[in-house]
Each structure stands twice: as C-alpha cells, then as structure tokens.
Amino acid sequence: MNVLVVGGAGYIGSHAVRSLGEAGHQVWVYDNLSRGHREAVPAGRLIEGEVGDRDALVEVLTTKRIDAVMHFAAFALVNESVLDPALYYRNNVIAALELLDAMRVADVKRIVFSSTTATYGEPEIVPIAESTPQQPINPYGFTKLVIERALADYAAAYGFGYAALRYFNAAGADPAGGIGEDHDPESHLIPIVLQVALGQRDRITIYGDDYPTADGTCIRDYIHVCDLADAHLKALDRLEPGRGICLNLGTGRGTSVREIIEACRRVSGHPIPETIGPRRAGDPAELVADATRAADELGWRPRFTSIDDIVSTAWAWHRDHPCGYAG
Ligand code: UDP
C-alpha cells in the first residue's frame, strides 16, 4: 500500500514508518517537524506540511496515490494540555478534522489513529478493557476522544474504515538502532531516569509514594514502541469500509515507578539517586491494559514482555545518542 504517515518524524510514528517500510509498503511522512525530527525520517520520504492545511493534504493524498493514512501528529502531554488547552484543541481536534476532510475529498478512507489510555480517565476497574467508560479528566484525553467519536461517525456516514489504537505507556527504542525517544523538554519517566544514569540530571523525582499500590508509587503498563508499530501494521491490514475497531495496546502487566528505577539501575549499572516529590496532578494510581481484544482482532501479542528488555533498548538509544538526534 501507499501509506501516508502523518507525524512520522515523531517517536512512535518513526518506528511505524520503519516497520511499514520493512513490510514492503511505500511510505510517505507528512510532518511539520515542530516536535519531530528530520533525522528520524528515511531519506527522500519527508513532506513538510501542517496537518491543518487541508489543501496541501489533498494534494499529497492525490499525487502520491495514498491508500491509507496513519495519524500520529498530536500533542500528547497531559500537563501541557491543562495549561494550554487551546493548543490541544487546535492541533489535536481542528487540525485532525482537516485531515479527515482532506481524506474525504481525496477519497482515502482508511486510517489508523493514535488514541490513548487518557480517554478512560481514572477507571475504577483495572485491567482496563475497551468497554470501560471513556471519561477523560484532562484536555489531552478529551481531544483524542473527540476524534475517536468523529471517526465512528465518519465510518457510519462516509464509509471510513478505521482503527483507534489506545496506547498505554510507549517505551523503548528499535533494537536495530538509529531511532528513539527525543522530546524537548523530556517529561517521560524512563528517558528521565536514564538521563540521571548518564549524569545529565542529578536525581529522579518520584511523583508521590503514597498511592494505594504495593510500593506506594504509580503503576503503568509500559509497551515497547516496536510492539506498537507492529500493531499498526496488523491494524492496517484489517481496515474495512464502514467499520471501526478500538483496541487497547499494552502488555497487561503493570510496573511501578520504583520498579522502573530499579530496572534502569540493573540495565545501566549506574546507582541513579532518587528523591520523593509531591504527586503530579491528574496521575491515576494504576493504569494497566486488558489487551485481549487486540490479540483476538489482530493476532497481536507484544514481543517485549520483560521490563528489563524494554529498558535495555531505551538505554542503548540514550547511551549512544545522549543528546537525542542532536548527537
Ligand atoms: N513520573 C515520576 N517522575 C518523573 C516522571 C514521571 O515519578 O520525573 C511518574 C508519573 O507520575 C507516572 C509515571 O512516572 O506515574 C509515568 O509517567 P510518564 O510521564 O512517563 O507517562 P504518563 O503515564 O504520564 O503517560
């Protein structure tokens, strides 16, 4: 297929681009490089543009004879979405709707959409199945839910075939090297802990150790970015006109903040000092996926099931690229 990967210069998108290429698809990356990296895109495959630029998108979809779109280009930081919701509504909702409209105009009706655990809010029951009510507690989660709803309506009315993939915590890097996680500023746990290991930060601050969990720190489901990429490929193969699937992507196994820090110590061999700070607003105690539906629908199972293996791939990236794509 000819696949347009919108946001393909970002962390998860660049891994999907690599997997698509390896599977023999013709891949084009559409990205404005506001948060992505030119170096993450294979040579000659980058088209610079804005997601909100419907005319430019129609032109690309048409001239490149695109069969399907993967949409990764969104802002994805909870705290930032609380402080600047306008940014999130503009980018994650208005621009995304322009993309969907461009697809209608160009008669491209297959899309794999990056959704998130944040659409569930603070679920009472863990592990979280797709049937869990979606009640986001921050603008980020809400903007993603809006597009999920739009996709359901576009499937019914216009015959779109879509997959909304609800990621848990993306982690790691392609073991083959060359691409990895590089956010500025970095806010995610594993990269920050590994930056402490590299001596780039003094210590890791644990955001709260008084949660109702075994060791008092938050539990998350860390899913390897290559496993996410693999799920996108499998979802692409199963898109059907007029039908949508919403799938959780996680390992089904929870890891606490303390366990992540311990894994980073084991893997890096560095002591990694820690300190306890206050809770971060909006952090639920425990988010773990029930990913049974993805296994049933896609035949997808994560290959990286050990947290040390996941952290090892992240460590290889950060050790070899201490300044990310800048060196
Ligand atoms: N976290 C932490 N210290 C940090 C960054 C994150 O204790 O410097 C915790 C955070 O409170 C959450 C977990 O690590 O419980 C994962 O946070 P991250 O921002 O990586 O992902 P999120 O779960 O917010 O998508």
Short mmCIF file of C-alpha atoms and ligand atoms in Angstrom, two decimals:
data_model
loop_
_atom_site.label_atom_id
_atom_site.label_comp_id
_atom_site.label_asym_id
_atom_site.label_seq_id
_atom_site.Cartn_x
_atom_site.Cartn_y
_atom_site.Cartn_z
CA MET A 1 0.00 0.00 0.00
CA ASN A 2 0.94 3.64 -0.33
CA VAL A 3 0.75 4.89 3.25
CA LEU A 4 0.90 8.49 4.45
CA VAL A 5 2.26 8.64 7.99
CA VAL A 6 1.18 11.96 9.44
CA GLY A 7 3.55 12.76 12.30
CA GLY A 8 6.00 10.11 11.10
CA ALA A 9 9.01 12.11 12.34
CA GLY A 10 7.94 11.63 15.96
CA TYR A 11 8.77 8.89 18.43
CA ILE A 12 6.07 6.31 17.74
CA GLY A 13 5.47 7.43 14.14
CA SER A 14 9.11 6.92 13.15
CA HIS A 15 9.01 3.36 14.45
CA ALA A 16 5.82 2.70 12.48
CA VAL A 17 7.47 4.15 9.36
CA ARG A 18 10.36 1.73 9.72
CA SER A 19 8.04 -1.26 10.21
CA LEU A 20 5.90 -0.25 7.22
CA GLY A 21 8.99 0.03 5.04
CA GLU A 22 10.27 -3.35 6.19
CA ALA A 23 6.88 -4.87 5.34
CA GLY A 24 7.18 -3.56 1.78
CA HIS A 25 4.77 -0.61 1.90
CA GLN A 26 5.50 2.67 0.11
CA VAL A 27 5.71 5.18 2.93
CA TRP A 28 5.49 8.98 2.94
CA VAL A 29 5.93 11.04 6.07
CA TYR A 30 3.94 14.25 6.47
CA ASP A 31 5.23 16.31 9.39
CA ASN A 32 5.85 19.95 10.30
CA LEU A 33 8.87 18.97 12.44
CA SER A 34 7.54 21.06 15.34
CA ARG A 35 8.17 18.12 17.67
CA GLY A 36 9.50 15.51 15.28
CA HIS A 37 12.99 15.08 13.86
CA ARG A 38 14.12 15.22 10.26
CA GLU A 39 16.82 12.64 11.10
CA ALA A 40 14.14 10.14 12.15
CA VAL A 41 12.70 10.00 8.62
CA PRO A 42 14.20 7.83 5.85
CA ALA A 43 15.91 9.87 3.13
CA GLY A 44 13.61 11.32 0.49
CA ARG A 45 10.40 10.38 2.30
CA LEU A 46 9.62 13.59 4.19
CA ILE A 47 6.93 16.02 3.06
CA GLU A 48 6.90 19.08 5.30
CA GLY A 49 3.46 20.45 5.98
CA GLU A 50 0.78 21.31 8.52
CA VAL A 51 -1.94 18.84 9.47
CA GLY A 52 -4.42 21.70 9.42
CA ASP A 53 -3.59 22.52 5.79
CA ARG A 54 -6.37 20.68 4.04
CA ASP A 55 -5.39 21.74 0.50
CA ALA A 56 -1.80 20.59 0.95
CA LEU A 57 -3.03 17.27 2.30
CA VAL A 58 -5.46 16.73 -0.58
CA GLU A 59 -2.58 17.37 -2.99
CA VAL A 60 -0.32 14.85 -1.21
CA LEU A 61 -3.05 12.20 -0.86
CA THR A 62 -3.86 12.53 -4.54
CA THR A 63 -0.44 12.86 -6.16
CA LYS A 64 1.11 10.09 -4.04
CA ARG A 65 -1.94 7.88 -4.68
CA ILE A 66 -2.27 7.20 -0.96
CA ASP A 67 -4.28 4.13 0.09
CA ALA A 68 -4.23 4.64 3.86
CA VAL A 69 -3.24 7.17 6.49
CA MET A 70 -1.68 6.70 9.91
CA HIS A 71 -2.20 9.75 12.11
CA PHE A 72 0.38 10.27 14.85
CA ALA A 73 0.68 14.06 14.72
CA ALA A 74 -0.73 15.22 18.04
CA PHE A 75 0.42 16.86 21.20
CA ALA A 76 0.46 14.32 24.00
CA LEU A 77 1.38 15.88 27.33
CA VAL A 78 -1.34 15.92 29.97
CA ASN A 79 0.11 18.81 31.94
CA GLU A 80 0.66 20.97 28.87
CA SER A 81 -2.93 20.29 27.79
CA VAL A 82 -4.19 21.58 31.14
CA LEU A 83 -2.05 24.73 30.95
CA ASP A 84 -2.73 25.46 27.27
CA PRO A 85 -5.92 23.67 26.18
CA ALA A 86 -6.26 25.91 23.10
CA LEU A 87 -3.07 24.39 21.70
CA TYR A 88 -4.53 20.93 22.15
CA TYR A 89 -7.96 21.67 20.71
CA ARG A 90 -6.37 23.38 17.70
CA ASN A 91 -3.82 20.69 16.96
CA ASN A 92 -5.49 17.50 18.12
CA VAL A 93 -9.06 18.33 17.09
CA ILE A 94 -9.28 21.09 14.50
CA ALA A 95 -6.21 20.01 12.52
CA ALA A 96 -7.21 16.34 12.76
CA LEU A 97 -10.65 17.17 11.35
CA GLU A 98 -8.97 18.95 8.44
CA LEU A 99 -7.03 15.75 7.80
CA LEU A 100 -10.23 13.70 7.83
CA ASP A 101 -11.84 16.17 5.44
CA ALA A 102 -8.84 16.03 3.13
CA MET A 103 -9.24 12.26 3.14
CA ARG A 104 -12.90 12.61 2.14
CA VAL A 105 -12.02 14.95 -0.71
CA ALA A 106 -9.25 12.64 -1.94
CA ASP A 107 -11.40 9.55 -1.39
CA VAL A 108 -8.93 7.94 1.01
CA LYS A 109 -10.96 6.20 3.68
CA ARG A 110 -8.59 4.04 5.62
CA ILE A 111 -6.96 5.41 8.75
CA VAL A 112 -5.13 4.14 11.81
CA PHE A 113 -5.46 6.72 14.58
CA SER A 114 -3.26 7.12 17.68
CA SER A 115 -5.50 7.19 20.69
CA THR A 116 -4.68 6.85 24.33
CA THR A 117 -5.41 5.45 27.77
CA ALA A 118 -6.10 9.06 28.75
CA THR A 119 -9.54 8.71 27.08
CA TYR A 120 -10.55 6.48 30.02
CA GLY A 121 -9.72 8.99 32.75
CA GLU A 122 -9.45 7.27 36.12
CA PRO A 123 -11.08 3.87 35.67
CA GLU A 124 -12.32 2.08 38.76
CA ILE A 125 -11.52 -1.36 37.40
CA VAL A 126 -8.01 -2.44 36.35
CA PRO A 127 -7.01 -4.01 33.98
CA ILE A 128 -8.82 -1.68 31.62
CA ALA A 129 -10.88 -3.22 28.82
CA GLU A 130 -12.22 -1.25 25.85
CA SER A 131 -15.71 -1.46 27.34
CA THR A 132 -14.58 0.79 30.22
CA PRO A 133 -16.49 4.10 30.08
CA GLN A 134 -14.40 6.82 28.44
CA GLN A 135 -14.42 9.75 30.85
CA PRO A 136 -11.25 11.76 30.25
CA ILE A 137 -10.09 14.01 33.08
CA ASN A 138 -7.88 16.37 31.06
CA PRO A 139 -7.99 18.22 27.72
CA TYR A 140 -5.48 15.82 26.12
CA GLY A 141 -7.68 12.78 26.75
CA PHE A 142 -10.77 14.68 25.65
CA THR A 143 -9.26 15.82 22.34
CA LYS A 144 -8.39 12.22 21.50
CA LEU A 145 -11.88 11.05 22.42
CA VAL A 146 -13.41 13.71 20.14
CA ILE A 147 -11.54 12.28 17.16
CA GLU A 148 -12.49 8.72 18.11
CA ARG A 149 -16.13 9.84 18.03
CA ALA A 150 -15.64 11.68 14.74
CA LEU A 151 -14.14 8.53 13.23
CA ALA A 152 -17.13 6.45 14.36
CA ASP A 153 -19.46 8.97 12.71
CA TYR A 154 -17.32 9.17 9.55
CA ALA A 155 -17.33 5.36 9.34
CA ALA A 156 -21.13 5.29 9.53
CA ALA A 157 -21.77 8.22 7.19
CA TYR A 158 -18.87 8.16 4.72
CA GLY A 159 -17.63 4.59 4.86
CA PHE A 160 -14.33 5.26 6.61
CA GLY A 161 -12.54 2.16 7.86
CA TYR A 162 -10.56 2.95 10.97
CA ALA A 163 -8.63 1.61 13.91
CA ALA A 164 -8.26 3.73 17.04
CA LEU A 165 -5.33 2.33 18.97
CA ARG A 166 -5.30 3.30 22.62
CA TYR A 167 -1.70 3.26 23.70
CA PHE A 168 -0.66 2.68 27.26
CA ASN A 169 2.91 3.91 28.05
CA ALA A 170 5.10 3.74 24.94
CA ALA A 171 8.69 2.89 25.84
CA GLY A 172 11.99 1.64 24.42
CA ALA A 173 13.58 2.07 21.02
CA ASP A 174 14.17 -0.07 17.96
CA PRO A 175 16.98 -2.51 18.87
CA ALA A 176 18.28 -2.03 15.30
CA GLY A 177 19.26 1.50 16.37
CA GLY A 178 19.08 4.91 14.75
CA ILE A 179 15.69 6.00 16.09
CA GLY A 180 14.42 6.55 19.61
CA GLU A 181 12.69 8.86 22.06
CA ASP A 182 13.73 12.52 21.95
CA HIS A 183 11.38 15.08 23.50
CA ASP A 184 12.32 18.61 24.46
CA PRO A 185 11.64 19.12 27.28
CA GLU A 186 11.56 15.48 28.31
CA SER A 187 8.79 14.60 30.74
CA HIS A 188 8.55 10.81 30.46
CA LEU A 189 9.76 8.57 33.22
CA ILE A 190 12.15 6.16 31.51
CA PRO A 191 14.10 8.77 29.48
CA ILE A 192 14.42 10.97 32.56
CA VAL A 193 15.69 8.11 34.73
CA LEU A 194 18.21 7.19 32.03
CA GLN A 195 19.32 10.83 31.81
CA VAL A 196 20.16 10.55 35.51
CA ALA A 197 22.17 7.41 34.70
CA LEU A 198 24.03 9.42 32.04
CA GLY A 199 24.83 12.16 34.54
CA GLN A 200 22.64 14.71 32.73
CA ARG A 201 20.39 15.12 35.78
CA ASP A 202 21.20 14.84 39.49
CA ARG A 203 18.32 12.61 40.51
CA ILE A 204 14.91 11.30 39.59
CA THR A 205 11.99 12.79 41.48
CA ILE A 206 9.26 10.24 42.16
CA TYR A 207 5.93 11.99 41.88
CA GLY A 208 4.32 10.64 45.04
CA ASP A 209 4.91 7.49 47.09
CA ASP A 210 1.59 7.49 48.92
CA TYR A 211 -0.59 5.90 46.23
CA PRO A 212 -2.65 2.82 47.13
CA THR A 213 -0.22 0.47 45.36
CA ALA A 214 2.18 -2.15 46.76
CA ASP A 215 5.17 0.22 46.93
CA GLY A 216 3.21 3.48 47.01
CA THR A 217 4.23 4.63 43.53
CA CYS A 218 2.11 4.79 40.37
CA ILE A 219 1.74 1.70 38.22
CA ARG A 220 1.73 1.91 34.43
CA ASP A 221 1.74 -0.58 31.55
CA TYR A 222 4.93 0.04 29.52
CA ILE A 223 4.60 -1.21 25.96
CA HIS A 224 7.56 -1.39 23.60
CA VAL A 225 7.38 1.07 20.71
CA CYS A 226 8.20 -1.71 18.20
CA ASP A 227 5.23 -3.69 19.51
CA LEU A 228 3.08 -0.60 18.96
CA ALA A 229 4.44 -0.32 15.40
CA ASP A 230 3.64 -3.98 14.79
CA ALA A 231 0.04 -3.46 15.96
CA HIS A 232 -0.32 -0.59 13.47
CA LEU A 233 0.74 -2.83 10.61
CA LYS A 234 -1.69 -5.53 11.65
CA ALA A 235 -4.50 -2.99 12.07
CA LEU A 236 -3.79 -1.56 8.61
CA ASP A 237 -4.35 -5.00 7.07
CA ARG A 238 -7.74 -5.30 8.73
CA LEU A 239 -9.31 -1.94 7.91
CA GLU A 240 -12.72 -2.39 6.32
CA PRO A 241 -15.01 0.30 4.86
CA GLY A 242 -17.68 1.40 7.31
CA ARG A 243 -16.13 -0.42 10.24
CA GLY A 244 -14.09 0.81 13.17
CA ILE A 245 -12.11 -1.01 15.81
CA CYS A 246 -10.88 0.45 19.08
CA LEU A 247 -8.10 -1.51 20.71
CA ASN A 248 -6.00 -1.18 23.84
CA LEU A 249 -2.29 -1.68 23.27
CA GLY A 250 -0.44 -2.73 26.39
CA THR A 251 1.28 -5.75 27.84
CA GLY A 252 -1.31 -6.41 30.54
CA ARG A 253 1.45 -6.13 33.13
CA GLY A 254 1.90 -3.18 35.47
CA THR A 255 5.23 -1.75 36.59
CA SER A 256 5.60 0.80 39.39
CA VAL A 257 7.77 3.92 39.22
CA ARG A 258 10.13 2.31 41.74
CA GLU A 259 10.34 -0.85 39.65
CA ILE A 260 11.23 1.23 36.59
CA ILE A 261 14.03 2.95 38.50
CA GLU A 262 15.30 -0.44 39.71
CA ALA A 263 15.23 -1.79 36.15
CA CYS A 264 17.19 1.25 34.95
CA ARG A 265 19.79 0.65 37.69
CA ARG A 266 20.17 -3.00 36.69
CA VAL A 267 20.37 -2.28 32.98
CA SER A 268 22.65 0.78 33.10
CA GLY A 269 24.82 -0.28 36.05
CA HIS A 270 24.52 3.26 37.47
CA PRO A 271 23.26 3.98 41.01
CA ILE A 272 20.60 6.60 39.95
CA PRO A 273 19.78 8.75 43.02
CA GLU A 274 16.09 9.30 43.73
CA THR A 275 14.01 11.68 45.76
CA ILE A 276 10.32 11.77 46.64
CA GLY A 277 8.29 14.72 45.43
CA PRO A 278 4.61 15.61 45.56
CA ARG A 279 2.06 13.84 43.38
CA ARG A 280 1.70 15.16 39.83
CA ALA A 281 -1.81 16.45 39.19
CA GLY A 282 -4.00 14.09 37.22
CA ASP A 283 -1.93 10.91 37.68
CA PRO A 284 -4.18 7.89 38.36
CA ALA A 285 -2.66 5.29 40.72
CA GLU A 286 -2.78 2.39 38.28
CA LEU A 287 -3.31 2.05 34.52
CA VAL A 288 -2.87 -1.42 33.08
CA ALA A 289 -4.34 -2.72 29.83
CA ASP A 290 -6.58 -5.63 29.18
CA ALA A 291 -5.31 -6.14 25.63
CA THR A 292 -7.34 -9.28 24.92
CA ARG A 293 -9.27 -7.59 22.12
CA ALA A 294 -6.10 -6.64 20.22
CA ALA A 295 -4.94 -10.25 20.49
CA ASP A 296 -8.31 -11.53 19.23
CA GLU A 297 -8.84 -8.95 16.47
CA LEU A 298 -5.29 -8.60 15.19
CA GLY A 299 -3.50 -11.72 16.35
CA TRP A 300 -1.16 -9.21 18.05
CA ARG A 301 0.93 -10.05 21.06
CA PRO A 302 3.75 -7.92 22.46
CA ARG A 303 7.18 -9.45 21.87
CA PHE A 304 8.80 -7.40 24.63
CA THR A 305 7.32 -8.69 27.86
CA SER A 306 10.15 -8.07 30.32
CA ILE A 307 10.64 -4.56 31.62
CA ASP A 308 14.43 -5.06 31.64
CA ASP A 309 14.33 -5.88 27.92
CA ILE A 310 12.27 -2.76 27.21
CA VAL A 311 14.56 -0.56 29.31
CA SER A 312 17.65 -2.12 27.65
CA THR A 313 16.55 -0.89 24.24
CA ALA A 314 15.87 2.60 25.63
CA TRP A 315 19.27 2.57 27.36
CA ALA A 316 21.06 1.63 24.13
CA TRP A 317 19.43 4.61 22.38
CA HIS A 318 20.13 7.15 25.15
CA ARG A 319 23.68 5.90 25.72
CA ASP A 320 24.51 6.12 22.01
CA HIS A 321 22.60 9.39 21.49
CA PRO A 322 22.99 11.31 24.77
CA CYS A 323 21.63 14.47 23.12
CA GLY A 324 18.98 12.63 21.09
CA TYR A 325 19.02 13.35 17.36
CA ALA A 326 21.33 16.30 18.01
CA GLY A 327 24.13 13.84 18.80
N1 UDP B 1 6.96 10.04 36.88
C1 UDP B 1 7.75 10.33 38.00
N2 UDP B 1 8.80 11.19 37.83
C2 UDP B 1 9.09 11.80 36.63
C3 UDP B 1 8.28 11.48 35.51
C4 UDP B 1 7.22 10.60 35.67
O1 UDP B 1 7.52 9.82 39.09
O2 UDP B 1 10.03 12.59 36.56
C5 UDP B 1 5.84 9.09 37.03
C6 UDP B 1 4.48 9.68 36.72
O3 UDP B 1 3.91 10.26 37.87
C7 UDP B 1 3.71 8.46 36.24
C8 UDP B 1 4.78 7.56 35.61
O4 UDP B 1 6.03 8.07 36.09
O5 UDP B 1 3.17 7.76 37.34
C9 UDP B 1 4.80 7.63 34.09
O6 UDP B 1 4.81 8.99 33.70
P1 UDP B 1 5.06 9.42 32.20
O7 UDP B 1 5.05 10.93 32.16
O8 UDP B 1 6.27 8.73 31.66
O9 UDP B 1 3.82 8.84 31.40
P2 UDP B 1 2.23 9.04 31.62
O10 UDP B 1 1.80 7.89 32.48
O11 UDP B 1 2.00 10.37 32.23
O12 UDP B 1 1.68 8.94 30.24
#
